[in-house]
């Protein structure tokens, strides 16, 4: 199985500042046949199910604010929130779907 | 509007059984794979089982293989997870989720674009 490792485990950022969450896969999730990364990001607020934010490493889902962006390729990926809002407090998970499906352990984002 | 709604969770003794159901609406159910993902208290996400749109292909995590059975009834837009020989470590919130594709192909799977609110399964004596 592909192991997904997120860093940091928790993060505190001031309102309006940038938040950066990293995700590293134990093997590449870039499919050479189509040059697409099979990587998604989810947001889970307390007491709620996960919500898909980004798929294919950088494609934002409909309705997701443009302050959220995904980047990276191969084994190293980043979720960036450009200007943190109070409603962004959540746990964020990455997920690979290149080979079966596995999730990262999650990163808890809080307000400083 | 796409909706997926779980039911069937509860308290069960070790060794017991439960059947979870997930009713879907708002999309052509048979065109998409469906999955059960669990989250133990304070922990991360684990895909425990999945089924292709046609029900021809199923997946089980090693932790539940031989104990859990996934199925679906496309005429009722519903899929199920039969859980037998339950253990304390199966205690978790179980989410049902819709896959973005009808099946995994050559190992390439899918993101999960709609999730239910979850149903709590507690295994305890």
PDB file of N, CA and C in Angstrom, chain B residues 44-120:
ATOM      1  N   UNK B  44      -7.731   8.869  12.190  1.00  0.00           N
ATOM      2  CA  UNK B  44      -7.822   9.209  10.773  1.00  0.00           C
ATOM      3  C   UNK B  44      -8.858   8.373  10.039  1.00  0.00           C
ATOM      4  N   UNK B  45      -8.764   8.396   8.722  1.00  0.00           N
ATOM      5  CA  UNK B  45      -9.741   7.753   7.848  1.00  0.00           C
ATOM      6  C   UNK B  45      -9.183   6.449   7.291  1.00  0.00           C
ATOM      7  N   UNK B  46     -10.039   5.435   7.253  1.00  0.00           N
ATOM      8  CA  UNK B  46      -9.666   4.129   6.692  1.00  0.00           C
ATOM      9  C   UNK B  46     -10.787   3.642   5.791  1.00  0.00           C
ATOM     10  N   UNK B  47     -10.467   3.417   4.523  1.00  0.00           N
ATOM     11  CA  UNK B  47     -11.457   2.807   3.632  1.00  0.00           C
ATOM     12  C   UNK B  47     -11.524   1.329   3.965  1.00  0.00           C
ATOM     13  N   UNK B  48     -12.674   0.879   4.428  1.00  0.00           N
ATOM     14  CA  UNK B  48     -12.774  -0.520   4.841  1.00  0.00           C
ATOM     15  C   UNK B  48     -13.331  -1.398   3.731  1.00  0.00           C
ATOM     16  N   UNK B  49     -14.179  -0.848   2.876  1.00  0.00           N
ATOM     17  CA  UNK B  49     -14.764  -1.661   1.823  1.00  0.00           C
ATOM     18  C   UNK B  49     -15.300  -0.770   0.719  1.00  0.00           C
ATOM     19  N   UNK B  50     -15.358  -1.321  -0.489  1.00  0.00           N
ATOM     20  CA  UNK B  50     -15.899  -0.578  -1.621  1.00  0.00           C
ATOM     21  C   UNK B  50     -16.492  -1.562  -2.620  1.00  0.00           C
ATOM     22  N   UNK B  51     -17.397  -1.048  -3.467  1.00  0.00           N
ATOM     23  CA  UNK B  51     -18.053  -1.886  -4.449  1.00  0.00           C
ATOM     24  C   UNK B  51     -18.229  -1.093  -5.730  1.00  0.00           C
ATOM     25  N   UNK B  52     -17.974  -1.722  -6.850  1.00  0.00           N
ATOM     26  CA  UNK B  52     -18.108  -1.046  -8.133  1.00  0.00           C
ATOM     27  C   UNK B  52     -19.583  -0.804  -8.457  1.00  0.00           C
ATOM     28  N   UNK B  53     -19.810   0.024  -9.451  1.00  0.00           N
ATOM     29  CA  UNK B  53     -21.166   0.391  -9.811  1.00  0.00           C
ATOM     30  C   UNK B  53     -22.039  -0.791 -10.191  1.00  0.00           C
ATOM     31  N   UNK B  54     -21.444  -1.754 -10.878  1.00  0.00           N
ATOM     32  CA  UNK B  54     -22.181  -2.944 -11.302  1.00  0.00           C
ATOM     33  C   UNK B  54     -22.197  -4.043 -10.261  1.00  0.00           C
ATOM     34  N   UNK B  55     -21.474  -3.835  -9.169  1.00  0.00           N
ATOM     35  CA  UNK B  55     -21.299  -4.827  -8.092  1.00  0.00           C
ATOM     36  C   UNK B  55     -20.369  -5.969  -8.487  1.00  0.00           C
ATOM     37  N   UNK B  56     -19.734  -5.878  -9.628  1.00  0.00           N
ATOM     38  CA  UNK B  56     -18.861  -6.959 -10.085  1.00  0.00           C
ATOM     39  C   UNK B  56     -17.563  -7.031  -9.295  1.00  0.00           C
ATOM     40  N   UNK B  57     -17.140  -5.889  -8.738  1.00  0.00           N
ATOM     41  CA  UNK B  57     -15.856  -5.837  -8.046  1.00  0.00           C
ATOM     42  C   UNK B  57     -16.040  -5.280  -6.653  1.00  0.00           C
ATOM     43  N   UNK B  58     -15.375  -5.926  -5.688  1.00  0.00           N
ATOM     44  CA  UNK B  58     -15.425  -5.460  -4.314  1.00  0.00           C
ATOM     45  C   UNK B  58     -14.010  -5.362  -3.758  1.00  0.00           C
ATOM     46  N   UNK B  59     -13.881  -4.546  -2.714  1.00  0.00           N
ATOM     47  CA  UNK B  59     -12.603  -4.347  -2.035  1.00  0.00           C
ATOM     48  C   UNK B  59     -12.860  -4.439  -0.530  1.00  0.00           C
ATOM     49  N   UNK B  60     -11.898  -5.068   0.161  1.00  0.00           N
ATOM     50  CA  UNK B  60     -11.925  -5.110   1.624  1.00  0.00           C
ATOM     51  C   UNK B  60     -10.540  -4.808   2.161  1.00  0.00           C
ATOM     52  N   UNK B  61     -10.490  -3.980   3.187  1.00  0.00           N
ATOM     53  CA  UNK B  61      -9.234  -3.797   3.899  1.00  0.00           C
ATOM     54  C   UNK B  61      -8.868  -5.097   4.606  1.00  0.00           C
ATOM     55  N   UNK B  62      -7.575  -5.317   4.771  1.00  0.00           N
ATOM     56  CA  UNK B  62      -7.134  -6.540   5.445  1.00  0.00           C
ATOM     57  C   UNK B  62      -7.744  -6.678   6.836  1.00  0.00           C
ATOM     58  N   UNK B  63      -7.989  -5.536   7.482  1.00  0.00           N
ATOM     59  CA  UNK B  63      -8.492  -5.541   8.856  1.00  0.00           C
ATOM     60  C   UNK B  63      -9.914  -6.091   8.963  1.00  0.00           C
ATOM     61  N   UNK B  64     -10.643  -6.153   7.846  1.00  0.00           N
ATOM     62  CA  UNK B  64     -12.042  -6.608   7.902  1.00  0.00           C
ATOM     63  C   UNK B  64     -12.302  -7.796   6.975  1.00  0.00           C
ATOM     64  N   UNK B  65     -11.306  -8.197   6.216  1.00  0.00           N
ATOM     65  CA  UNK B  65     -11.492  -9.278   5.238  1.00  0.00           C
ATOM     66  C   UNK B  65     -11.939 -10.553   5.942  1.00  0.00           C
ATOM     67  N   UNK B  66     -12.969 -11.184   5.392  1.00  0.00           N
ATOM     68  CA  UNK B  66     -13.507 -12.410   5.969  1.00  0.00           C
ATOM     69  C   UNK B  66     -14.562 -12.178   7.027  1.00  0.00           C
ATOM     70  N   UNK B  67     -14.707 -10.932   7.471  1.00  0.00           N
ATOM     71  CA  UNK B  67     -15.713 -10.617   8.496  1.00  0.00           C
ATOM     72  C   UNK B  67     -16.811  -9.703   7.980  1.00  0.00           C
ATOM     73  N   UNK B  68     -16.458  -8.806   7.063  1.00  0.00           N
ATOM     74  CA  UNK B  68     -17.411  -7.834   6.506  1.00  0.00           C
ATOM     75  C   UNK B  68     -17.748  -8.219   5.078  1.00  0.00           C
ATOM     76  N   UNK B  69     -18.997  -7.939   4.674  1.00  0.00           N
ATOM     77  CA  UNK B  69     -19.433  -8.174   3.294  1.00  0.00           C
ATOM     78  C   UNK B  69     -20.167  -6.942   2.789  1.00  0.00           C
ATOM     79  N   UNK B  70     -19.743  -6.447   1.646  1.00  0.00           N
ATOM     80  CA  UNK B  70     -20.390  -5.299   1.029  1.00  0.00           C
ATOM     81  C   UNK B  70     -21.294  -5.779  -0.099  1.00  0.00           C
ATOM     82  N   UNK B  71     -22.406  -5.097  -0.274  1.00  0.00           N
ATOM     83  CA  UNK B  71     -23.324  -5.432  -1.367  1.00  0.00           C
ATOM     84  C   UNK B  71     -24.091  -4.179  -1.754  1.00  0.00           C
ATOM     85  N   UNK B  72     -24.778  -4.245  -2.873  1.00  0.00           N
ATOM     86  CA  UNK B  72     -25.591  -3.114  -3.297  1.00  0.00           C
ATOM     87  C   UNK B  72     -26.815  -3.614  -4.054  1.00  0.00           C
ATOM     88  N   UNK B  73     -27.886  -2.819  -3.990  1.00  0.00           N
ATOM     89  CA  UNK B  73     -29.111  -3.089  -4.726  1.00  0.00           C
ATOM     90  C   UNK B  73     -29.372  -1.850  -5.573  1.00  0.00           C
ATOM     91  N   UNK B  74     -29.004  -1.924  -6.841  1.00  0.00           N
ATOM     92  CA  UNK B  74     -29.134  -0.742  -7.698  1.00  0.00           C
ATOM     93  C   UNK B  74     -30.593  -0.385  -7.967  1.00  0.00           C
ATOM     94  N   UNK B  75     -31.499  -1.323  -7.780  1.00  0.00           N
ATOM     95  CA  UNK B  75     -32.920  -1.011  -7.966  1.00  0.00           C
ATOM     96  C   UNK B  75     -33.459  -0.174  -6.814  1.00  0.00           C
ATOM     97  N   UNK B  76     -32.758  -0.214  -5.686  1.00  0.00           N
ATOM     98  CA  UNK B  76     -33.185   0.547  -4.502  1.00  0.00           C
ATOM     99  C   UNK B  76     -32.244   1.705  -4.191  1.00  0.00           C
ATOM    100  N   UNK B  77     -31.231   1.920  -5.036  1.00  0.00           N
ATOM    101  CA  UNK B  77     -30.244   2.981  -4.798  1.00  0.00           C
ATOM    102  C   UNK B  77     -29.656   2.892  -3.386  1.00  0.00           C
ATOM    103  N   UNK B  78     -29.348   1.696  -2.978  1.00  0.00           N
ATOM    104  CA  UNK B  78     -28.874   1.468  -1.620  1.00  0.00           C
ATOM    105  C   UNK B  78     -27.720   0.468  -1.637  1.00  0.00           C
ATOM    106  N   UNK B  79     -26.731   0.695  -0.760  1.00  0.00           N
ATOM    107  CA  UNK B  79     -25.733  -0.336  -0.567  1.00  0.00           C
ATOM    108  C   UNK B  79     -25.543  -0.597   0.916  1.00  0.00           C
ATOM    109  N   UNK B  80     -24.883  -1.698   1.204  1.00  0.00           N
ATOM    110  CA  UNK B  80     -24.897  -2.254   2.547  1.00  0.00           C
ATOM    111  C   UNK B  80     -23.494  -2.688   2.983  1.00  0.00           C
ATOM    112  N   UNK B  81     -23.336  -2.791   4.300  1.00  0.00           N
ATOM    113  CA  UNK B  81     -22.141  -3.410   4.859  1.00  0.00           C
ATOM    114  C   UNK B  81     -22.595  -4.341   5.974  1.00  0.00           C
ATOM    115  N   UNK B  82     -22.471  -5.631   5.714  1.00  0.00           N
ATOM    116  CA  UNK B  82     -22.766  -6.631   6.742  1.00  0.00           C
ATOM    117  C   UNK B  82     -21.491  -6.862   7.535  1.00  0.00           C
ATOM    118  N   UNK B  83     -21.561  -6.606   8.836  1.00  0.00           N
ATOM    119  CA  UNK B  83     -20.386  -6.710   9.695  1.00  0.00           C
ATOM    120  C   UNK B  83     -20.603  -7.832  10.699  1.00  0.00           C
ATOM    121  N   UNK B  84     -19.796  -8.863  10.607  1.00  0.00           N
ATOM    122  CA  UNK B  84     -19.872 -10.004  11.515  1.00  0.00           C
ATOM    123  C   UNK B  84     -18.614 -10.096  12.364  1.00  0.00           C
ATOM    124  N   UNK B  85     -18.686 -10.894  13.408  1.00  0.00           N
ATOM    125  CA  UNK B  85     -17.522 -11.124  14.291  1.00  0.00           C
ATOM    126  C   UNK B  85     -16.874  -9.801  14.690  1.00  0.00           C
ATOM    127  N   UNK B  86     -17.698  -8.879  15.128  1.00  0.00           N
ATOM    128  CA  UNK B  86     -17.196  -7.531  15.438  1.00  0.00           C
ATOM    129  C   UNK B  86     -16.257  -7.551  16.634  1.00  0.00           C
ATOM    130  N   UNK B  87     -15.267  -6.662  16.561  1.00  0.00           N
ATOM    131  CA  UNK B  87     -14.245  -6.548  17.596  1.00  0.00           C
ATOM    132  C   UNK B  87     -14.244  -5.131  18.145  1.00  0.00           C
ATOM    133  N   UNK B  88     -13.644  -4.951  19.293  1.00  0.00           N
ATOM    134  CA  UNK B  88     -13.566  -3.619  19.907  1.00  0.00           C
ATOM    135  C   UNK B  88     -12.900  -2.624  18.956  1.00  0.00           C
ATOM    136  N   UNK B  89     -11.932  -3.099  18.199  1.00  0.00           N
ATOM    137  CA  UNK B  89     -11.208  -2.198  17.296  1.00  0.00           C
ATOM    138  C   UNK B  89     -12.011  -1.791  16.059  1.00  0.00           C
ATOM    139  N   UNK B  90     -13.196  -2.354  15.898  1.00  0.00           N
ATOM    140  CA  UNK B  90     -14.095  -1.911  14.827  1.00  0.00           C
ATOM    141  C   UNK B  90     -14.919  -0.697  15.249  1.00  0.00           C
ATOM    142  N   UNK B  91     -14.817  -0.318  16.520  1.00  0.00           N
ATOM    143  CA  UNK B  91     -15.548   0.857  17.006  1.00  0.00           C
ATOM    144  C   UNK B  91     -15.110   2.100  16.240  1.00  0.00           C
ATOM    145  N   UNK B  92     -16.069   2.761  15.627  1.00  0.00           N
ATOM    146  CA  UNK B  92     -15.758   3.914  14.775  1.00  0.00           C
ATOM    147  C   UNK B  92     -17.050   4.534  14.262  1.00  0.00           C
ATOM    148  N   UNK B  93     -16.922   5.732  13.719  1.00  0.00           N
ATOM    149  CA  UNK B  93     -17.974   6.286  12.880  1.00  0.00           C
ATOM    150  C   UNK B  93     -17.752   5.751  11.463  1.00  0.00           C
ATOM    151  N   UNK B  94     -18.804   5.193  10.892  1.00  0.00           N
ATOM    152  CA  UNK B  94     -18.735   4.645   9.544  1.00  0.00           C
ATOM    153  C   UNK B  94     -19.443   5.614   8.599  1.00  0.00           C
ATOM    154  N   UNK B  95     -18.687   6.094   7.619  1.00  0.00           N
ATOM    155  CA  UNK B  95     -19.233   6.976   6.592  1.00  0.00           C
ATOM    156  C   UNK B  95     -19.452   6.184   5.305  1.00  0.00           C
ATOM    157  N   UNK B  96     -20.556   6.450   4.635  1.00  0.00           N
ATOM    158  CA  UNK B  96     -20.648   5.980   3.257  1.00  0.00           C
ATOM    159  C   UNK B  96     -20.285   7.141   2.339  1.00  0.00           C
ATOM    160  N   UNK B  97     -19.704   6.822   1.218  1.00  0.00           N
ATOM    161  CA  UNK B  97     -19.210   7.855   0.316  1.00  0.00           C
ATOM    162  C   UNK B  97     -19.345   7.403  -1.130  1.00  0.00           C
ATOM    163  N   UNK B  98     -19.596   8.363  -1.979  1.00  0.00           N
ATOM    164  CA  UNK B  98     -19.738   8.106  -3.425  1.00  0.00           C
ATOM    165  C   UNK B  98     -18.395   8.285  -4.120  1.00  0.00           C
ATOM    166  N   UNK B  99     -18.016   7.317  -4.924  1.00  0.00           N
ATOM    167  CA  UNK B  99     -16.817   7.448  -5.719  1.00  0.00           C
ATOM    168  C   UNK B  99     -17.057   8.291  -6.954  1.00  0.00           C
ATOM    169  N   UNK B 100     -15.969   8.822  -7.488  1.00  0.00           N
ATOM    170  CA  UNK B 100     -16.056   9.673  -8.671  1.00  0.00           C
ATOM    171  C   UNK B 100     -16.055   8.866  -9.961  1.00  0.00           C
ATOM    172  N   UNK B 101     -15.916   7.549  -9.864  1.00  0.00           N
ATOM    173  CA  UNK B 101     -15.837   6.683 -11.033  1.00  0.00           C
ATOM    174  C   UNK B 101     -16.608   5.400 -10.742  1.00  0.00           C
ATOM    175  N   UNK B 102     -16.930   4.615 -11.784  1.00  0.00           N
ATOM    176  CA  UNK B 102     -17.691   3.381 -11.547  1.00  0.00           C
ATOM    177  C   UNK B 102     -16.881   2.266 -10.916  1.00  0.00           C
ATOM    178  N   UNK B 103     -15.551   2.299 -11.049  1.00  0.00           N
ATOM    179  CA  UNK B 103     -14.716   1.237 -10.505  1.00  0.00           C
ATOM    180  C   UNK B 103     -13.260   1.694 -10.541  1.00  0.00           C
ATOM    181  N   UNK B 104     -12.415   0.931  -9.858  1.00  0.00           N
ATOM    182  CA  UNK B 104     -10.975   1.126  -9.989  1.00  0.00           C
ATOM    183  C   UNK B 104     -10.529   0.400 -11.252  1.00  0.00           C
ATOM    184  N   UNK B 105      -9.626   1.015 -12.007  1.00  0.00           N
ATOM    185  CA  UNK B 105      -9.158   0.438 -13.261  1.00  0.00           C
ATOM    186  C   UNK B 105      -7.641   0.384 -13.261  1.00  0.00           C
ATOM    187  N   UNK B 106      -7.120  -0.817 -13.323  1.00  0.00           N
ATOM    188  CA  UNK B 106      -5.669  -0.963 -13.313  1.00  0.00           C
ATOM    189  C   UNK B 106      -5.038  -0.398 -12.054  1.00  0.00           C
ATOM    190  N   UNK B 107      -5.799  -0.446 -10.964  1.00  0.00           N
ATOM    191  CA  UNK B 107      -5.300   0.105  -9.697  1.00  0.00           C
ATOM    192  C   UNK B 107      -5.670   1.556  -9.486  1.00  0.00           C
ATOM    193  N   UNK B 108      -5.911   2.280 -10.566  1.00  0.00           N
ATOM    194  CA  UNK B 108      -6.309   3.696 -10.440  1.00  0.00           C
ATOM    195  C   UNK B 108      -7.740   3.759  -9.928  1.00  0.00           C
ATOM    196  N   UNK B 109      -7.925   4.437  -8.803  1.00  0.00           N
ATOM    197  CA  UNK B 109      -9.248   4.483  -8.197  1.00  0.00           C
ATOM    198  C   UNK B 109      -9.862   5.871  -8.354  1.00  0.00           C
ATOM    199  N   UNK B 110     -10.396   6.427  -7.280  1.00  0.00           N
ATOM    200  CA  UNK B 110     -11.208   7.640  -7.404  1.00  0.00           C
ATOM    201  C   UNK B 110     -11.186   8.417  -6.098  1.00  0.00           C
ATOM    202  N   UNK B 111     -11.475   9.688  -6.233  1.00  0.00           N
ATOM    203  CA  UNK B 111     -11.730  10.476  -5.039  1.00  0.00           C
ATOM    204  C   UNK B 111     -13.185  10.239  -4.624  1.00  0.00           C
ATOM    205  N   UNK B 112     -13.529  10.706  -3.448  1.00  0.00           N
ATOM    206  CA  UNK B 112     -14.856  10.470  -2.868  1.00  0.00           C
ATOM    207  C   UNK B 112     -15.551  11.817  -2.735  1.00  0.00           C
ATOM    208  N   UNK B 113     -16.549  12.059  -3.585  1.00  0.00           N
ATOM    209  CA  UNK B 113     -17.048  13.429  -3.696  1.00  0.00           C
ATOM    210  C   UNK B 113     -18.273  13.750  -2.855  1.00  0.00           C
ATOM    211  N   UNK B 114     -18.980  12.741  -2.374  1.00  0.00           N
ATOM    212  CA  UNK B 114     -20.100  12.998  -1.464  1.00  0.00           C
ATOM    213  C   UNK B 114     -20.051  11.982  -0.336  1.00  0.00           C
ATOM    214  N   UNK B 115     -20.231  12.486   0.887  1.00  0.00           N
ATOM    215  CA  UNK B 115     -20.149  11.665   2.082  1.00  0.00           C
ATOM    216  C   UNK B 115     -21.427  11.824   2.907  1.00  0.00           C
ATOM    217  N   UNK B 116     -21.832  10.739   3.551  1.00  0.00           N
ATOM    218  CA  UNK B 116     -22.910  10.834   4.514  1.00  0.00           C
ATOM    219  C   UNK B 116     -22.416  11.429   5.828  1.00  0.00           C
ATOM    220  N   UNK B 117     -23.344  11.641   6.736  1.00  0.00           N
ATOM    221  CA  UNK B 117     -23.008  12.227   8.038  1.00  0.00           C
ATOM    222  C   UNK B 117     -22.328  11.228   8.972  1.00  0.00           C
ATOM    223  N   UNK B 118     -22.444   9.943   8.639  1.00  0.00           N
ATOM    224  CA  UNK B 118     -21.793   8.917   9.445  1.00  0.00           C
ATOM    225  C   UNK B 118     -22.744   8.277  10.437  1.00  0.00           C
ATOM    226  N   UNK B 119     -22.454   7.021  10.764  1.00  0.00           N
ATOM    227  CA  UNK B 119     -23.210   6.299  11.778  1.00  0.00           C
ATOM    228  C   UNK B 119     -22.214   5.636  12.716  1.00  0.00           C
ATOM    229  N   UNK B 120     -22.469   5.751  14.016  1.00  0.00           N
ATOM    230  CA  UNK B 120     -21.518   5.273  15.020  1.00  0.00           C
ATOM    231  C   UNK B 120     -21.747   3.797  15.308  1.00  0.00           C
TER     232      UNK B 120
END
